[in-house]
C-alpha angles and dihedrals in degrees: 000000000000119000115256120248114233118216117196108203098185123118123267095260091052096052092047087080091057143290139208109292110258095016121137115231114223114155112229092246090059098043099097094052094043098051091112088067090066130076108235090195092065124076110254133210120197122206136184135158100289107357105266101099091041089060089055090047091049090054091049091051093044090053087052092054101264125139099232145166131189116231106242113228093015124214091330090067093037091058094040089056090051099245117160124266132194132204114251 
């Protein structure tokens, strides 16, 4: 199974505090125009601060033919659970 690509749809100032290692940062407002940067053959996970914007991003990607899931709880839950972050 191919590793999922993680797309962080938060704004620049939000990711400056850290993001999931290996994630690609594409702010939600740029997602539609930056679709060519993503591999539609790979499963995709969208992430934001709390999970709301990532749901919107997941719908955009799904409409474009991606297999996608939104990360419930977003980076708030990720950090609370003690998962690693990396600076962009």
